[in-house]
XYZ file of C-alpha atoms in Angstrom:
578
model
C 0.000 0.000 0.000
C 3.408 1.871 0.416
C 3.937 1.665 -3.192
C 0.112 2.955 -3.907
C 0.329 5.835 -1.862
C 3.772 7.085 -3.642
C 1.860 6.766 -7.223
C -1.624 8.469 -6.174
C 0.744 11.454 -5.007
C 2.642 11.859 -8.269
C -0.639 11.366 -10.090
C -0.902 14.329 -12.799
C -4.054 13.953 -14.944
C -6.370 11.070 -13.620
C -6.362 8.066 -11.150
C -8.529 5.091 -12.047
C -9.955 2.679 -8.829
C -11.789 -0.317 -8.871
C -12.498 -2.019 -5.472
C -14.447 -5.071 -4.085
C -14.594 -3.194 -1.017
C -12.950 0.520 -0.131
C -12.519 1.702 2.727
C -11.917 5.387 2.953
C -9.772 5.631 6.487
C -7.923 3.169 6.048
C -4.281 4.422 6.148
C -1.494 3.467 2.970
C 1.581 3.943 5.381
C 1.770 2.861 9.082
C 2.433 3.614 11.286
C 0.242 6.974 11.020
C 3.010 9.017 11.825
C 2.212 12.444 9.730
C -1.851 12.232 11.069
C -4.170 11.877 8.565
C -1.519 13.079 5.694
C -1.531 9.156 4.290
C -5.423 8.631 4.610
C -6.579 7.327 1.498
C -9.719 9.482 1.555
C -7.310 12.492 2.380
C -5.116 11.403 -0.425
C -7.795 11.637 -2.734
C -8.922 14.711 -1.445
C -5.572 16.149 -2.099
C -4.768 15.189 -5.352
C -8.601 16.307 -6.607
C -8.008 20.044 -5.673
C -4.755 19.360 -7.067
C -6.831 19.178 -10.349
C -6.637 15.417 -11.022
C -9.608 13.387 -12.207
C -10.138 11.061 -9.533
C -12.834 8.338 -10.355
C -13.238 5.099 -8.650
C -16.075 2.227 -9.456
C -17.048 0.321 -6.324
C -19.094 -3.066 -6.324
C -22.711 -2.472 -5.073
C -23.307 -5.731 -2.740
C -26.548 -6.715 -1.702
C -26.699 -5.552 1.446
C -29.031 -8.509 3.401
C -25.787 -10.645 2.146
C -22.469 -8.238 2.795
C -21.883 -5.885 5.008
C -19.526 -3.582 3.088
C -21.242 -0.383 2.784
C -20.119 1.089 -0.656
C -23.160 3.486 -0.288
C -21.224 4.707 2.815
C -17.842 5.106 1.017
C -19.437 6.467 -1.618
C -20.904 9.362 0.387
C -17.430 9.876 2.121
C -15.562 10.307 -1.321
C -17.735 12.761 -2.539
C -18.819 14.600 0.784
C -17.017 17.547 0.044
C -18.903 18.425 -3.169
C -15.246 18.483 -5.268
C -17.002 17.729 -9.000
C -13.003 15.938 -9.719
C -14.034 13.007 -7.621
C -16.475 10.806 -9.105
C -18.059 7.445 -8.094
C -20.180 5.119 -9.351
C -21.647 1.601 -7.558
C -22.368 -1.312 -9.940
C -24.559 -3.207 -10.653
C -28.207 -2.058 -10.235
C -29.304 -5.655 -8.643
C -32.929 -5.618 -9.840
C -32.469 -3.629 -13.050
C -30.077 -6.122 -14.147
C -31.076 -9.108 -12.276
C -27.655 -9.882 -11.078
C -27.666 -10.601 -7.625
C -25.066 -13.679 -6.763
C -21.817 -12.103 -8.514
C -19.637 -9.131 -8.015
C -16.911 -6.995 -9.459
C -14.239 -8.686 -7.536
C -11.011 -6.757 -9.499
C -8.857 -4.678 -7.097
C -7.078 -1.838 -9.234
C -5.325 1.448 -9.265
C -4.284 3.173 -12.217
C -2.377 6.418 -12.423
C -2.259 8.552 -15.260
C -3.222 5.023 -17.107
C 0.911 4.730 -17.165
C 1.046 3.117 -13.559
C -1.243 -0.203 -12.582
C -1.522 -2.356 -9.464
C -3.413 -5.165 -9.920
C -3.854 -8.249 -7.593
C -5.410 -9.705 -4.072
C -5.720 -6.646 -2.137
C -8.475 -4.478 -1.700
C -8.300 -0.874 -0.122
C -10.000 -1.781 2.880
C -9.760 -2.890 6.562
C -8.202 -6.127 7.482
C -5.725 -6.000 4.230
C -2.352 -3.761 5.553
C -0.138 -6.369 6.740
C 3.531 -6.589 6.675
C 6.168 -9.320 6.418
C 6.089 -9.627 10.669
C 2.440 -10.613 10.518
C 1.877 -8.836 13.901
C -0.905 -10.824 16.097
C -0.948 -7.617 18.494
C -1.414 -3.840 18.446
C -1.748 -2.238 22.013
C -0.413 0.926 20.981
C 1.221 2.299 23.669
C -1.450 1.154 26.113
C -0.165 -1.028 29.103
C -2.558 -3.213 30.722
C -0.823 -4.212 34.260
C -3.245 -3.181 36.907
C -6.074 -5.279 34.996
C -5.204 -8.849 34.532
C -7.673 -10.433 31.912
C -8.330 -14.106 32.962
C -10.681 -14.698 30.372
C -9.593 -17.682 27.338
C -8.307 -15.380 24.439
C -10.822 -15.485 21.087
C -8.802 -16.857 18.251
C -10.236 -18.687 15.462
C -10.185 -21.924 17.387
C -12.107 -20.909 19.520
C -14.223 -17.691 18.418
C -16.802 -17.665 21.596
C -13.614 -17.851 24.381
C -15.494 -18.116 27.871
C -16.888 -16.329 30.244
C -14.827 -13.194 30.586
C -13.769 -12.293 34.264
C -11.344 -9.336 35.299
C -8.763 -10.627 38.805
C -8.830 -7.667 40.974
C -6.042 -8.278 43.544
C -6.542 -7.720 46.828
C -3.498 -5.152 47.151
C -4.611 -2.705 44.833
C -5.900 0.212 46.188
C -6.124 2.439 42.800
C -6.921 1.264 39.760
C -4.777 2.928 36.678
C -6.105 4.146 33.436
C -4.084 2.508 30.835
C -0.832 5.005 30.223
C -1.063 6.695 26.852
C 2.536 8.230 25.746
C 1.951 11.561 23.277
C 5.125 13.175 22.087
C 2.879 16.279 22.542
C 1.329 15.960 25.788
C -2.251 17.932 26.451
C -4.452 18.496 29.060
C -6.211 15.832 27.970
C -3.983 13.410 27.384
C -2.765 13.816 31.056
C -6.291 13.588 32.576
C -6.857 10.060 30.476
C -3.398 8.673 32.324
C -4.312 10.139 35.951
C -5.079 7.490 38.744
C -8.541 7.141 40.034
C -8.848 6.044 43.317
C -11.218 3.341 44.108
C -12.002 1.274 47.791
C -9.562 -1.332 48.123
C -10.689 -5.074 47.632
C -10.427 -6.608 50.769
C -9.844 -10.207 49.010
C -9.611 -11.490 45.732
C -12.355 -10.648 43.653
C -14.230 -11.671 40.161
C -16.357 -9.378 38.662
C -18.423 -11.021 35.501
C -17.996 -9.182 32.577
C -21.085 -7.094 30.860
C -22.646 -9.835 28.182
C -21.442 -7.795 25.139
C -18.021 -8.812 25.443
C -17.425 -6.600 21.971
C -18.565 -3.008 23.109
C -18.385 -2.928 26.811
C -15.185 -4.454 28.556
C -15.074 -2.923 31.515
C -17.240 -3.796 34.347
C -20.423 -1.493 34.984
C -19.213 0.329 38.121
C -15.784 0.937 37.242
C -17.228 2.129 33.382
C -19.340 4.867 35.508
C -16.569 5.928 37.940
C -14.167 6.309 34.980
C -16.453 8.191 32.773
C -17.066 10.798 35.671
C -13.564 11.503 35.030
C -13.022 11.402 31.636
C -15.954 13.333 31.003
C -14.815 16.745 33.267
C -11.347 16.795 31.382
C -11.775 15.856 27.652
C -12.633 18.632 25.657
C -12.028 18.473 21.447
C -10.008 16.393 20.173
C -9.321 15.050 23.915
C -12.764 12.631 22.502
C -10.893 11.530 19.872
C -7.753 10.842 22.088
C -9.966 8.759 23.939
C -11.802 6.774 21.170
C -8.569 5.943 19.726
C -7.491 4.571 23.537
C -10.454 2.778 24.446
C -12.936 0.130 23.297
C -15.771 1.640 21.686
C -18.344 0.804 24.296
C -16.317 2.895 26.914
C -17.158 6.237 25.552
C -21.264 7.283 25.965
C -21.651 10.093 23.366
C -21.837 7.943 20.524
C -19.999 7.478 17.722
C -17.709 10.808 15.884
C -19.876 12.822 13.408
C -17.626 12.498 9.792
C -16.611 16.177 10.453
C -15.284 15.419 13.533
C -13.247 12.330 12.124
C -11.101 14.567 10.153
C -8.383 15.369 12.371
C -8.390 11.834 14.370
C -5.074 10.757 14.347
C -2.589 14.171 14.562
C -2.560 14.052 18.225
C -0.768 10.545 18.048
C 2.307 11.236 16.871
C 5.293 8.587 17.265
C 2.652 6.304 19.240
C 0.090 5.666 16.689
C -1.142 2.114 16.157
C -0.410 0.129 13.124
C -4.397 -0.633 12.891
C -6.762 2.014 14.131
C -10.307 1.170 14.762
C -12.142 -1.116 12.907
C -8.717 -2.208 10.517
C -7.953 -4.593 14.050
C -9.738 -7.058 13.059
C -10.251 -11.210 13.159
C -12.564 -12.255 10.805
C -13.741 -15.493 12.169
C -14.441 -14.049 15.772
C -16.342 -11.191 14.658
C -17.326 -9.613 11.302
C -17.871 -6.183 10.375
C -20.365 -4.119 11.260
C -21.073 -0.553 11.419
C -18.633 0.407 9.200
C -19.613 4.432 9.240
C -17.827 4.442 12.720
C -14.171 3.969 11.338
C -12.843 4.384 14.722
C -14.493 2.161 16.928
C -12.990 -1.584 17.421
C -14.531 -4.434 16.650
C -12.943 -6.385 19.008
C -11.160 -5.908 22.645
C -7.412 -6.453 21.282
C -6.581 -7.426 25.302
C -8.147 -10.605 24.433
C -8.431 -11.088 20.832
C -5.483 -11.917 18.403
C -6.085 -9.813 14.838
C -5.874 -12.512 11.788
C -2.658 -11.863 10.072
C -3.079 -11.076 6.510
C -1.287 -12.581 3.542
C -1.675 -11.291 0.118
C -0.337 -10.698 -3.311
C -0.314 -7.474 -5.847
C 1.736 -6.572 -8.965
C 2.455 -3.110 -10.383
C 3.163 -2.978 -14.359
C 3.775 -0.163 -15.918
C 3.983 1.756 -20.089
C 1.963 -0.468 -22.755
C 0.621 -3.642 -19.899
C -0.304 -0.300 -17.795
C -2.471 1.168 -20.679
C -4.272 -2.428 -21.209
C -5.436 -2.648 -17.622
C -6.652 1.305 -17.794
C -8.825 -0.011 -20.960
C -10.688 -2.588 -18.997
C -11.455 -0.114 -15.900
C -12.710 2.535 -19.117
C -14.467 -0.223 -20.551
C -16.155 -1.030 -17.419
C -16.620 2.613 -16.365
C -18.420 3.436 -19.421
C -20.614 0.628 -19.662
C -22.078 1.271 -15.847
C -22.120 5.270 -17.257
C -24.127 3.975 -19.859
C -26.417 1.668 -18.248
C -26.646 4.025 -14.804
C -26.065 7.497 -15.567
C -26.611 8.241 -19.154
C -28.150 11.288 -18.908
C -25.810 12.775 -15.904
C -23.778 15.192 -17.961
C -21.576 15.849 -14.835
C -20.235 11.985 -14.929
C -18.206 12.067 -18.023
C -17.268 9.213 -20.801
C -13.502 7.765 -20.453
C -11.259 8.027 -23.250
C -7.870 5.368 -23.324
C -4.645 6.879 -23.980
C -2.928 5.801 -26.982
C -0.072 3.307 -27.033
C 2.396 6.114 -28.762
C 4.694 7.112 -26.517
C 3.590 5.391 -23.060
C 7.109 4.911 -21.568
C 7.103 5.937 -17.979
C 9.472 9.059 -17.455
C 10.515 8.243 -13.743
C 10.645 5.385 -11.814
C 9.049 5.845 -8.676
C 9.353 2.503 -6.864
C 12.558 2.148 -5.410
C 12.832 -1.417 -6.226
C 14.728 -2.472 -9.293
C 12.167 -3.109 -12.193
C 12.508 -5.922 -14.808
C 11.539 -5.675 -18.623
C 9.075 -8.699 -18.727
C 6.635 -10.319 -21.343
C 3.561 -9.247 -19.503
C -0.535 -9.889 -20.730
C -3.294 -8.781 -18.959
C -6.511 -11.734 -18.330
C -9.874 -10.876 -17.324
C -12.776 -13.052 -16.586
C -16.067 -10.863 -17.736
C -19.494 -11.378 -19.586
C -21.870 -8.991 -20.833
C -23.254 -8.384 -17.664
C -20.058 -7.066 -16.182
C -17.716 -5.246 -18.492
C -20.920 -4.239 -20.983
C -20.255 -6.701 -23.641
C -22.982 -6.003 -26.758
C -23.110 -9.235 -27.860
C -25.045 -11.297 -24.529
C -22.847 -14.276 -25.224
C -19.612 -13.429 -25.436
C -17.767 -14.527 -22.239
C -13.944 -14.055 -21.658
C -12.488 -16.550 -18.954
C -8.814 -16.003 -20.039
C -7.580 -16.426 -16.515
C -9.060 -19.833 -16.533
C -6.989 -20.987 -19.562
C -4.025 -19.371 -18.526
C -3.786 -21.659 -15.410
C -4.926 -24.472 -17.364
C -2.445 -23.870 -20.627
C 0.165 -22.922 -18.053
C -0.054 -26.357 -15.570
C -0.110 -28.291 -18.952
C 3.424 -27.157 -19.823
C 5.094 -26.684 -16.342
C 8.104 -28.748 -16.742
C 9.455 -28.879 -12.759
C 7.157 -27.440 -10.205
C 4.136 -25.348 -9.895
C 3.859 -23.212 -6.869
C 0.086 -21.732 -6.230
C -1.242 -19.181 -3.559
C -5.315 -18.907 -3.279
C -7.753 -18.115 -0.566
C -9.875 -21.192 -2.115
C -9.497 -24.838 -4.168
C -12.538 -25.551 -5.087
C -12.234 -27.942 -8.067
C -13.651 -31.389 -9.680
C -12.970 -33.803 -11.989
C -14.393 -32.800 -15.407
C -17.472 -35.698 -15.116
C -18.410 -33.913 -11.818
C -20.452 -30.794 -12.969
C -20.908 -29.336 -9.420
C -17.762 -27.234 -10.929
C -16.944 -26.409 -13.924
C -13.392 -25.192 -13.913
C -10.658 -27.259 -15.223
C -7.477 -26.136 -12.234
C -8.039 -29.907 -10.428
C -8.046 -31.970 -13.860
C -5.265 -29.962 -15.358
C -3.306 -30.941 -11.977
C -4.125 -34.372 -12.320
C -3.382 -34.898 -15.776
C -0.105 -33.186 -15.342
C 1.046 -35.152 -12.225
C -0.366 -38.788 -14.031
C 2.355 -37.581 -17.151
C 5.131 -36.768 -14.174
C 4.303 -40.812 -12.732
C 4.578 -42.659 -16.057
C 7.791 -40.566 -17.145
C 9.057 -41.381 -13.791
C 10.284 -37.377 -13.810
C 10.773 -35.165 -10.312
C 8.119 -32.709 -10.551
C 6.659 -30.990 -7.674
C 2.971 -29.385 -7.071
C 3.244 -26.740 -3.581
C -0.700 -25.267 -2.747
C -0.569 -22.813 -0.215
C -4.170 -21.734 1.410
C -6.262 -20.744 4.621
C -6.531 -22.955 7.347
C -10.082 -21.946 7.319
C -12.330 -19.343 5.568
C -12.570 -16.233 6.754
C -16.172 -16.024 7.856
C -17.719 -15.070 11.423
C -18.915 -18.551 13.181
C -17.351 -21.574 14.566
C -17.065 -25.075 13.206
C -19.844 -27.336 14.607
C -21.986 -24.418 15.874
C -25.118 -22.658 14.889
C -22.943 -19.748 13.584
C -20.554 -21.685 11.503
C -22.995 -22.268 8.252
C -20.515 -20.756 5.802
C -17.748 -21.839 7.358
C -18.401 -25.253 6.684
C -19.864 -24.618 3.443
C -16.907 -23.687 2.089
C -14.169 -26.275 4.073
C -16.320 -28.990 2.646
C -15.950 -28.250 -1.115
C -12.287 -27.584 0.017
C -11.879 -30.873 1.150
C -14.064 -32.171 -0.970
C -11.379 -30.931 -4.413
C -8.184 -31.962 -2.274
C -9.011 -35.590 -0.247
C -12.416 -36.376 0.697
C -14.412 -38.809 -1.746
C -13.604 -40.656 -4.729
C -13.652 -37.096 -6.481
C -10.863 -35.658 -4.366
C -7.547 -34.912 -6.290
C -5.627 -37.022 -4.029
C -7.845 -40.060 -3.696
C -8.143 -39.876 -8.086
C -4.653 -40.044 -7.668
C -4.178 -42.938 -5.841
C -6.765 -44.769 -7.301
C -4.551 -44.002 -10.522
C -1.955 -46.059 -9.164
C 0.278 -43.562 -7.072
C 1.377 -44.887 -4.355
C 2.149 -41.865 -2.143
C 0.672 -38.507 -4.123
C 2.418 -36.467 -1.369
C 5.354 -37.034 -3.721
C 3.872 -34.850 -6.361
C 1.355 -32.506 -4.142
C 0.997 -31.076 -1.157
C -0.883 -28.841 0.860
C 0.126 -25.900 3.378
C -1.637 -23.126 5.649
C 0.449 -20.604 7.632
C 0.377 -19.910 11.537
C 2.087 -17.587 14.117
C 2.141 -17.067 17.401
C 2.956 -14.512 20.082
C 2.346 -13.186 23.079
C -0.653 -11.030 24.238
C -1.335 -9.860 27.936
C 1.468 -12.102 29.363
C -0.749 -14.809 27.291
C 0.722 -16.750 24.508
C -1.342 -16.829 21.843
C -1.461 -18.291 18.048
C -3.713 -17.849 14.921
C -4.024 -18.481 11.302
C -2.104 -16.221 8.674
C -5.108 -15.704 6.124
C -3.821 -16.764 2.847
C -5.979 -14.497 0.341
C -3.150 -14.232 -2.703
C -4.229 -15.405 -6.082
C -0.893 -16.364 -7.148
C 0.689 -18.835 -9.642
C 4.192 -19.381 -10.284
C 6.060 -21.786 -12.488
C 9.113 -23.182 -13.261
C 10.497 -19.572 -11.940
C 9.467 -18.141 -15.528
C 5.798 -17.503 -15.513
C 3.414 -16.050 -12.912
C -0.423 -15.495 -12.932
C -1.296 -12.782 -10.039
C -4.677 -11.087 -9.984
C -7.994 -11.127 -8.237
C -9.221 -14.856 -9.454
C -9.934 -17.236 -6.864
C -9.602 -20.913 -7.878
C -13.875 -21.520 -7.971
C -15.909 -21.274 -10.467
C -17.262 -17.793 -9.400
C -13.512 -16.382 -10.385
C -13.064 -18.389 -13.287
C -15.758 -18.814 -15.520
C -16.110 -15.291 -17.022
C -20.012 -15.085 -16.302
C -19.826 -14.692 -12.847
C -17.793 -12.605 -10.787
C -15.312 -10.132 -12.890
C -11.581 -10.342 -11.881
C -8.630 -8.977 -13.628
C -5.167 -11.258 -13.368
C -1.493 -10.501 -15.285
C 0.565 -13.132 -16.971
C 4.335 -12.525 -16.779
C 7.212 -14.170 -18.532
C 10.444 -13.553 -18.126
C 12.820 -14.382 -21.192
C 16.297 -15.223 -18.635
C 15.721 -17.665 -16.010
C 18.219 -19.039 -13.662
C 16.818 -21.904 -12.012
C 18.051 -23.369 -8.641
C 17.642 -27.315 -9.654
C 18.128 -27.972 -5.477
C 14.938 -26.904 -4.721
C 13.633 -29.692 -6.944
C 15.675 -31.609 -3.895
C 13.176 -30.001 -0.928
């Protein structure tokens, strides 16, 4: 998101975004040490009375189903009545009739010379880093308060029943300290002592039943708010919102005009994830997404998911191609939606004369590459006149691509969901291709290797075995159901083929960590949500496709993916050895 934020700021003439979900606050570099400078909705803001074009296409969900809220990031895009910004929400569910599939490309495209493409939207829960933090206290410190309660993790989403140890020697209770390089009034009154009567023994005090937005125990909630409430004046409240859990504070949530300025008073002690970007996925999903602020979750006793994901960024001629399918798609919502708004304009694409970039602005060391772009999209997406025409080139990339992998195939997705080709409950090809490929690789009696690399479970709210846990299951069984469960499962096909031990050819990963939260250890999953292919260290297939049907097929969802060749390869034949 580094790398995004450093093109949207040299942007000169237009940036391009198309999101599954955007999230306005969320911040592109962290931690938030210049305020609010690197908010994307500040960014945006910027570069738009800068005189830039800034137009962004968000998918319009159906809201009984997903809880995203493009109406609300809309609204906070435009709120400022700059005519530069413009956004549209597609599709119009019952004009068009579709309501199971979504625009699912992520892109951003500056001055249609500059592209990222890939896995990540702009939204909560996607900033991550190679450390794959589990915690983010700030610079709170819990010591007087001793949680005993079990931690919420994805094992085990409901925990217990939450108590709080009071020891018997404490005669004060401490606010948690909060360290400002610029100390104010109110900062000091949120780290002074309040006295309360000593406990004359050990004592457990139950926990308020909604665990998420109260986590303090009634009396001490209304002795502390007495306090807070005679010294915070101004941005003191949003000192304290940023400090706190969100049921703490009893005005209710920040007005957007009061959100403005939220973080400039935490200099040099900001989090990495403010507010609702702390987030596990499986112990709580998101709701109320027009209070940015507010966590989801009490991070003393709930882990955030780590997040692991994948994005490319091309550049000149590949750059120009991915700018015509955002124009493409732009102008067919335009004219479907808004074809009599003169104030939301036709997109023209830039020519192909003269598209060499004219500074490099990633500090990395770019490569000159053989690069395509691959889209899956139907009529109903990208505005195709012709009802029938369906492109699903990511699907035979992966297919063409796994044919003629000659060592090892290495493949990042959030799902496998694949069958045989005489099982039509899917209709991709990924498992067969596999299977043929591997069965070739057996009878030539030749090393080749197959590495899959996904979540250990989906990321929806619930718990396995429980009321709750619906999707969850849903999608773990067609998961196992493509990899080892039934006769249709890749690895029982291929041992019914005659290999002995498919392990030799294929194998399956997730990714954990663990650390330490409270004085608690604590682990969780590292939520693999890269769409990535790699092979033979020559090719690679990023983008937004999924390995389902939804991602593949070209009617359903839309995605955008890049192909990328490189013509010198040096490959490392001991890794064939691992």
């Amino acid at each position: 998101m580094s790398a995004v934020a450093d093109a949207l700021s040299n942007a000169k003439e237009e940036i391009f975004i198309a999101d599954w979900w955007l999230s306005p606050e969320i911040y592109l570099k962290r931690p938030a040490l210049r305020g609010d400078y690197w908010r994307l909705d500040k960014v945006l803001q910027r570069k738009s009375e800068e005189g830039v074009k800034v137009f962004v296409l968000l998918y319009k969900e159906v809201e009984m189903a997903i809880g995203i809220n493009s109406f609300y990031s809309k609204q906070r895009l435009v709120r400022n009545g700059n005519d530069n910004i413009k956004v549209m929400r597609h599709p119009q569910h019952a004009k068009s009739g579709v309501f199971l599939w979504a625009h699912h490309e992520k892109l951003v495209i500056v001055d249609q010379s500059i592209a990222f493409l890939g896995g990540i939207d702009l939204c909560y829960g996607r900033w991550d880093d190679s450390k794959h933090r589990l915690t983010d206290l700030g610079s709170l410190i819990h010591s007087a308060i001793t949680p005993t309660k079990r931690k919420k993790t994805s094992s085990s989403p409901s925990g217990e029943f939450p108590f709080i140890s009071v020891s018997k020697s404490n005669s004060k209770l401490y606010m948690p300290d909060l360290i400002v390089d610029s100390p104010s009034t109110a900062a000091q009154e949120l780290a002074r002592p309040m006295s309360l009567p000593a406990a004359s023994s050990s004592l457990q005090v139950p926990q308020p039943k909604d665990f998420f937005k109260q986590n303090t125990p009634e009396f001490e909630r209304k002795s502390l708010m007495a306090t807070i409430k005679q010294g915070i004046k101004g941005k003191g409240k949003h000192l304290a919102k940023l400090s706190y859990a969100p049921g703490e504070l009893q005005n209710g949530p920040a007005t957007i005009s009061e959100l403005d300025d939220v973080v400039d008073d935490l200099d040099g002690s900001a989090k990495f994830w403010v507010g609702k970007d702390y987030v596990n996925f499986i112990v709580k999903d998101f709701n109320n997404l027009e209070e940015p602020f507010d966590d989801l979750v009490d991070r003393t006793t709930t882990p955030r998911m780590p997040w692991h994901d994948m994005a490319v960024c091309v550049q000149n001629a590949t750059a120009r191609d991915v700018a015509r399918h955002f124009i493409q798609r732009w102008n067919a919502a335009k004219n479907e939606m808004a074809k009599q708004n003169y104030t939301c304009p036709y997109l023209l694409p830039k020519a192909y004369v003269d598209c060499s970039l004219k500074s490099n602005f990633l500090q990395a060391k770019s490569q000159n590459v053989t690069c395509q772009v691959l889209r899956s999209v139907s009529a109903w997406s990208c505005g195709f006149i012709e009802p029938d025409i369906v492109e699903q080139s990511i699907h035979e990339a992966y297919v063409d691509c796994i044919a003629k992998a000659q060592h090892y195939i290495y493949i990042e997705n959030q799902f496998f969901i694949s069958l045989p080709r005489n099982n039509l409950n899917t209709l991709n090809q990924i498992a067969e291709a596999l299977f043929t490929r591997i069965v070739r690789a057996y009878k030539e009696k030749s090393v080749f290797r197959v590495y899959v690399v996904m979540p250990l479970l989906p990321a929806f709210e619930g718990e396995i075995g429980q009321s709750n846990g619906a999707s969850i299951q849903a999608i773990t069984h067609w998961n196992y159901a493509s990899i080892c469960r039934g006769k249709d499962g890749l690895l029982n096909r291929l041992k019914d083929h005659g290999i002995p031990d498919p392990s030799v050819y294929i194998s399956f990963y997730g990714l954990r960590t663990h650390s330490v939260l409270c004085g608690e250890p604590v682990t969780e999953l590292i939520y693999v949500h890269s769409k990535l292919m790699i092979v033979d260290d020559k090719i690679v297939i990023c983008g937004s496709a999924n390995i389902n049907d939804r991602s593949l097929l070209g009617k359903r969802d839309s995605e955008v993916a890049v192909i990328i060749e490189v013509s010198t390869c040096r490959y490392y034949n001991h890794l064939l050895s691992l």
